[in-house]
């Protein structure tokens, strides 16, 4: 798997932006910032961004984009795998501003999750969490079947700036796996803020 990142300057003045890698499963309270300048109306692409920008040959994480001096950029990413006979498959990853995070005491919902009893012919769901607040936080996850019946609960602990992904999150929670389910995400601490996502994989 690899990720390509694209950044665009929609403004009429040069903009300076920073890229930070928040690596999975570790604290990222003070990540290295790589700084770039982009001229008005220009775009830049970073192919296989973890390897060629951050020097990470194997691993995963969240990329934080910051902009200096009140400027603005547009960002998008695609994570994909190459097919042996050419071509690729993967998924688009939209950017999320910090204010889109779920605040402590609030809840977010991830819908249209799927899990098949037979993994070779159906779907599975990976669920990710990113602590974008300044402190460590526990996140409570309630998993529900599509008919509203409870499947189970999980609690994930995140350190400041940490990203985690729980693979195949619905496996083992029900004797009959649901075709469509949802998750309720609740950061436990006041002042915390968490981004969450679900990736359904065929």
PDB file of C-alpha atoms in Angstrom, residues 15-160:
ATOM      1  CA  UNK A  15       1.482  30.206   0.534  1.00  0.00           C
ATOM      2  CA  UNK A  16       3.783  28.365   2.925  1.00  0.00           C
ATOM      3  CA  UNK A  17       2.500  25.071   4.298  1.00  0.00           C
ATOM      4  CA  UNK A  18       3.846  22.390   6.586  1.00  0.00           C
ATOM      5  CA  UNK A  19       3.474  18.604   6.506  1.00  0.00           C
ATOM      6  CA  UNK A  20       3.683  16.474   9.639  1.00  0.00           C
ATOM      7  CA  UNK A  21       3.465  12.702   9.914  1.00  0.00           C
ATOM      8  CA  UNK A  22       1.566  11.404  12.956  1.00  0.00           C
ATOM      9  CA  UNK A  23       2.692   7.788  12.931  1.00  0.00           C
ATOM     10  CA  UNK A  24       0.341   5.030  14.037  1.00  0.00           C
ATOM     11  CA  UNK A  25       0.575   3.501  17.495  1.00  0.00           C
ATOM     12  CA  UNK A  26       2.889   6.065  19.044  1.00  0.00           C
ATOM     13  CA  UNK A  27       2.797   9.486  20.672  1.00  0.00           C
ATOM     14  CA  UNK A  28       3.301  12.369  18.244  1.00  0.00           C
ATOM     15  CA  UNK A  29       3.291  15.375  20.529  1.00  0.00           C
ATOM     16  CA  UNK A  30       6.150  17.089  18.694  1.00  0.00           C
ATOM     17  CA  UNK A  31       6.400  15.717  15.139  1.00  0.00           C
ATOM     18  CA  UNK A  32       8.912  16.939  12.580  1.00  0.00           C
ATOM     19  CA  UNK A  33       7.464  19.617  10.273  1.00  0.00           C
ATOM     20  CA  UNK A  34       8.546  19.777   6.636  1.00  0.00           C
ATOM     21  CA  UNK A  35       7.893  23.204   5.100  1.00  0.00           C
ATOM     22  CA  UNK A  36       7.121  24.050   1.463  1.00  0.00           C
ATOM     23  CA  UNK A  37       6.078  27.137  -0.509  1.00  0.00           C
ATOM     24  CA  UNK A  38       3.524  26.981  -3.311  1.00  0.00           C
ATOM     25  CA  UNK A  39       2.949  29.757  -5.829  1.00  0.00           C
ATOM     26  CA  UNK A  40      -0.554  31.121  -6.612  1.00  0.00           C
ATOM     27  CA  UNK A  41      -2.749  28.777  -8.628  1.00  0.00           C
ATOM     28  CA  UNK A  42      -0.226  25.936  -8.501  1.00  0.00           C
ATOM     29  CA  UNK A  43      -0.563  22.318  -7.381  1.00  0.00           C
ATOM     30  CA  UNK A  44       2.098  19.926  -6.163  1.00  0.00           C
ATOM     31  CA  UNK A  45       1.872  16.144  -5.969  1.00  0.00           C
ATOM     32  CA  UNK A  46       3.769  13.942  -3.523  1.00  0.00           C
ATOM     33  CA  UNK A  47       3.759  10.354  -4.833  1.00  0.00           C
ATOM     34  CA  UNK A  48       4.225   7.626  -2.193  1.00  0.00           C
ATOM     35  CA  UNK A  49       4.428  10.435   0.355  1.00  0.00           C
ATOM     36  CA  UNK A  50       5.514   8.357   3.360  1.00  0.00           C
ATOM     37  CA  UNK A  51       8.538   6.980   1.528  1.00  0.00           C
ATOM     38  CA  UNK A  52       9.665   9.966  -0.550  1.00  0.00           C
ATOM     39  CA  UNK A  53       8.757  12.854   1.758  1.00  0.00           C
ATOM     40  CA  UNK A  54       9.062  11.374   5.262  1.00  0.00           C
ATOM     41  CA  UNK A  55      11.560   8.574   4.577  1.00  0.00           C
ATOM     42  CA  UNK A  56       9.293   5.855   6.002  1.00  0.00           C
ATOM     43  CA  UNK A  57       9.700   2.588   4.068  1.00  0.00           C
ATOM     44  CA  UNK A  58       7.091   0.688   6.076  1.00  0.00           C
ATOM     45  CA  UNK A  59       4.361   2.005   8.335  1.00  0.00           C
ATOM     46  CA  UNK A  60       1.247   4.141   8.401  1.00  0.00           C
ATOM     47  CA  UNK A  61      -0.072   7.313   9.928  1.00  0.00           C
ATOM     48  CA  UNK A  62      -1.982  10.543   9.578  1.00  0.00           C
ATOM     49  CA  UNK A  63      -0.631  13.550   7.674  1.00  0.00           C
ATOM     50  CA  UNK A  64      -1.335  16.935   9.215  1.00  0.00           C
ATOM     51  CA  UNK A  65      -1.238  19.935   6.854  1.00  0.00           C
ATOM     52  CA  UNK A  66      -0.726  23.372   8.395  1.00  0.00           C
ATOM     53  CA  UNK A  67      -0.676  26.764   6.692  1.00  0.00           C
ATOM     54  CA  UNK A  68       1.229  29.880   7.767  1.00  0.00           C
ATOM     55  CA  UNK A  69       0.112  33.521   7.829  1.00  0.00           C
ATOM     56  CA  UNK A  70      -3.598  33.005   7.320  1.00  0.00           C
ATOM     57  CA  UNK A  71      -3.225  31.366   3.918  1.00  0.00           C
ATOM     58  CA  UNK A  72      -5.186  28.390   2.665  1.00  0.00           C
ATOM     59  CA  UNK A  73      -4.529  25.264   0.632  1.00  0.00           C
ATOM     60  CA  UNK A  74      -6.656  22.437  -0.704  1.00  0.00           C
ATOM     61  CA  UNK A  75      -5.467  18.905   0.019  1.00  0.00           C
ATOM     62  CA  UNK A  76      -6.463  15.415  -1.036  1.00  0.00           C
ATOM     63  CA  UNK A  77      -4.934  11.949  -0.827  1.00  0.00           C
ATOM     64  CA  UNK A  78      -5.348   8.473  -2.260  1.00  0.00           C
ATOM     65  CA  UNK A  79      -4.215   5.237  -0.637  1.00  0.00           C
ATOM     66  CA  UNK A  80      -3.856   2.360  -3.101  1.00  0.00           C
ATOM     67  CA  UNK A  81      -2.181  -0.888  -4.064  1.00  0.00           C
ATOM     68  CA  UNK A  82      -0.743  -1.885  -7.428  1.00  0.00           C
ATOM     69  CA  UNK A  83      -2.110  -4.859  -9.352  1.00  0.00           C
ATOM     70  CA  UNK A  84       0.375  -7.418 -10.734  1.00  0.00           C
ATOM     71  CA  UNK A  85      -0.819  -6.921 -14.334  1.00  0.00           C
ATOM     72  CA  UNK A  86      -0.976  -3.137 -14.170  1.00  0.00           C
ATOM     73  CA  UNK A  87      -3.476  -0.679 -12.764  1.00  0.00           C
ATOM     74  CA  UNK A  88      -4.320  -0.161  -9.100  1.00  0.00           C
ATOM     75  CA  UNK A  89      -7.110  -0.226  -6.544  1.00  0.00           C
ATOM     76  CA  UNK A  90      -7.590   1.946  -3.506  1.00  0.00           C
ATOM     77  CA  UNK A  91      -9.656   4.720  -1.996  1.00  0.00           C
ATOM     78  CA  UNK A  92      -9.892   8.496  -1.922  1.00  0.00           C
ATOM     79  CA  UNK A  93      -9.128  10.125   1.431  1.00  0.00           C
ATOM     80  CA  UNK A  94     -10.662  13.578   1.998  1.00  0.00           C
ATOM     81  CA  UNK A  95      -9.075  16.113   4.344  1.00  0.00           C
ATOM     82  CA  UNK A  96     -10.704  17.029   7.646  1.00  0.00           C
ATOM     83  CA  UNK A  97     -10.178  20.332   9.487  1.00  0.00           C
ATOM     84  CA  UNK A  98      -9.554  20.146  13.266  1.00  0.00           C
ATOM     85  CA  UNK A  99     -13.022  21.516  14.000  1.00  0.00           C
ATOM     86  CA  UNK A 100     -14.492  18.410  12.358  1.00  0.00           C
ATOM     87  CA  UNK A 101     -13.141  16.345  15.245  1.00  0.00           C
ATOM     88  CA  UNK A 102     -15.447  14.956  17.925  1.00  0.00           C
ATOM     89  CA  UNK A 103     -15.040  16.925  21.159  1.00  0.00           C
ATOM     90  CA  UNK A 104     -14.941  15.334  24.579  1.00  0.00           C
ATOM     91  CA  UNK A 105     -18.484  14.847  25.864  1.00  0.00           C
ATOM     92  CA  UNK A 106     -19.922  14.735  22.336  1.00  0.00           C
ATOM     93  CA  UNK A 107     -20.440  11.766  20.047  1.00  0.00           C
ATOM     94  CA  UNK A 108     -19.948  10.953  16.396  1.00  0.00           C
ATOM     95  CA  UNK A 109     -21.478   8.160  14.358  1.00  0.00           C
ATOM     96  CA  UNK A 110     -19.913   6.069  11.631  1.00  0.00           C
ATOM     97  CA  UNK A 111     -22.586   4.403   9.523  1.00  0.00           C
ATOM     98  CA  UNK A 112     -22.734   1.811   6.731  1.00  0.00           C
ATOM     99  CA  UNK A 113     -20.184  -0.481   8.358  1.00  0.00           C
ATOM    100  CA  UNK A 114     -20.182  -4.024   7.032  1.00  0.00           C
ATOM    101  CA  UNK A 115     -18.911  -7.434   8.015  1.00  0.00           C
ATOM    102  CA  UNK A 116     -19.488 -10.797   6.378  1.00  0.00           C
ATOM    103  CA  UNK A 117     -19.378 -14.168   8.093  1.00  0.00           C
ATOM    104  CA  UNK A 118     -17.370 -15.487   5.134  1.00  0.00           C
ATOM    105  CA  UNK A 119     -14.373 -13.120   4.768  1.00  0.00           C
ATOM    106  CA  UNK A 120     -13.329 -14.460   1.358  1.00  0.00           C
ATOM    107  CA  UNK A 121     -16.560 -13.306  -0.311  1.00  0.00           C
ATOM    108  CA  UNK A 122     -17.825 -10.372   1.759  1.00  0.00           C
ATOM    109  CA  UNK A 123     -16.754  -7.185   3.456  1.00  0.00           C
ATOM    110  CA  UNK A 124     -14.805  -6.181   6.535  1.00  0.00           C
ATOM    111  CA  UNK A 125     -14.446  -2.821   8.261  1.00  0.00           C
ATOM    112  CA  UNK A 126     -11.383  -1.103   9.684  1.00  0.00           C
ATOM    113  CA  UNK A 127     -12.008   1.770  12.119  1.00  0.00           C
ATOM    114  CA  UNK A 128      -9.474   4.516  12.739  1.00  0.00           C
ATOM    115  CA  UNK A 129      -9.046   7.153  15.437  1.00  0.00           C
ATOM    116  CA  UNK A 130      -6.730  10.176  15.570  1.00  0.00           C
ATOM    117  CA  UNK A 131      -6.127  12.205  18.746  1.00  0.00           C
ATOM    118  CA  UNK A 132      -5.823  15.793  17.500  1.00  0.00           C
ATOM    119  CA  UNK A 133      -6.069  17.313  20.971  1.00  0.00           C
ATOM    120  CA  UNK A 134      -3.145  18.313  23.220  1.00  0.00           C
ATOM    121  CA  UNK A 135      -3.548  15.469  25.749  1.00  0.00           C
ATOM    122  CA  UNK A 136      -4.049  11.719  26.009  1.00  0.00           C
ATOM    123  CA  UNK A 137      -7.640  10.514  25.744  1.00  0.00           C
ATOM    124  CA  UNK A 138      -9.764   7.389  26.061  1.00  0.00           C
ATOM    125  CA  UNK A 139     -12.345   6.845  23.321  1.00  0.00           C
ATOM    126  CA  UNK A 140     -15.433   4.694  23.923  1.00  0.00           C
ATOM    127  CA  UNK A 141     -16.813   2.802  20.922  1.00  0.00           C
ATOM    128  CA  UNK A 142     -20.311   1.306  20.920  1.00  0.00           C
ATOM    129  CA  UNK A 143     -20.988  -1.083  18.034  1.00  0.00           C
ATOM    130  CA  UNK A 144     -24.545  -1.683  16.816  1.00  0.00           C
ATOM    131  CA  UNK A 145     -26.141  -3.943  14.239  1.00  0.00           C
ATOM    132  CA  UNK A 146     -28.216  -2.388  11.486  1.00  0.00           C
ATOM    133  CA  UNK A 147     -31.460  -3.366  13.270  1.00  0.00           C
ATOM    134  CA  UNK A 148     -30.445  -1.339  16.345  1.00  0.00           C
ATOM    135  CA  UNK A 149     -29.386  -4.270  18.527  1.00  0.00           C
ATOM    136  CA  UNK A 150     -26.082  -3.884  20.423  1.00  0.00           C
ATOM    137  CA  UNK A 151     -23.036  -5.816  19.280  1.00  0.00           C
ATOM    138  CA  UNK A 152     -20.431  -4.804  21.821  1.00  0.00           C
ATOM    139  CA  UNK A 153     -18.216  -2.109  23.296  1.00  0.00           C
ATOM    140  CA  UNK A 154     -14.555  -1.184  23.046  1.00  0.00           C
ATOM    141  CA  UNK A 155     -12.371   1.428  24.722  1.00  0.00           C
ATOM    142  CA  UNK A 156      -9.259   2.712  22.948  1.00  0.00           C
ATOM    143  CA  UNK A 157      -6.535   4.749  24.624  1.00  0.00           C
ATOM    144  CA  UNK A 158      -4.788   7.400  22.527  1.00  0.00           C
ATOM    145  CA  UNK A 159      -1.709   9.423  23.345  1.00  0.00           C
ATOM    146  CA  UNK A 160      -1.369  13.005  22.131  1.00  0.00           C
TER     147      UNK A 160
END
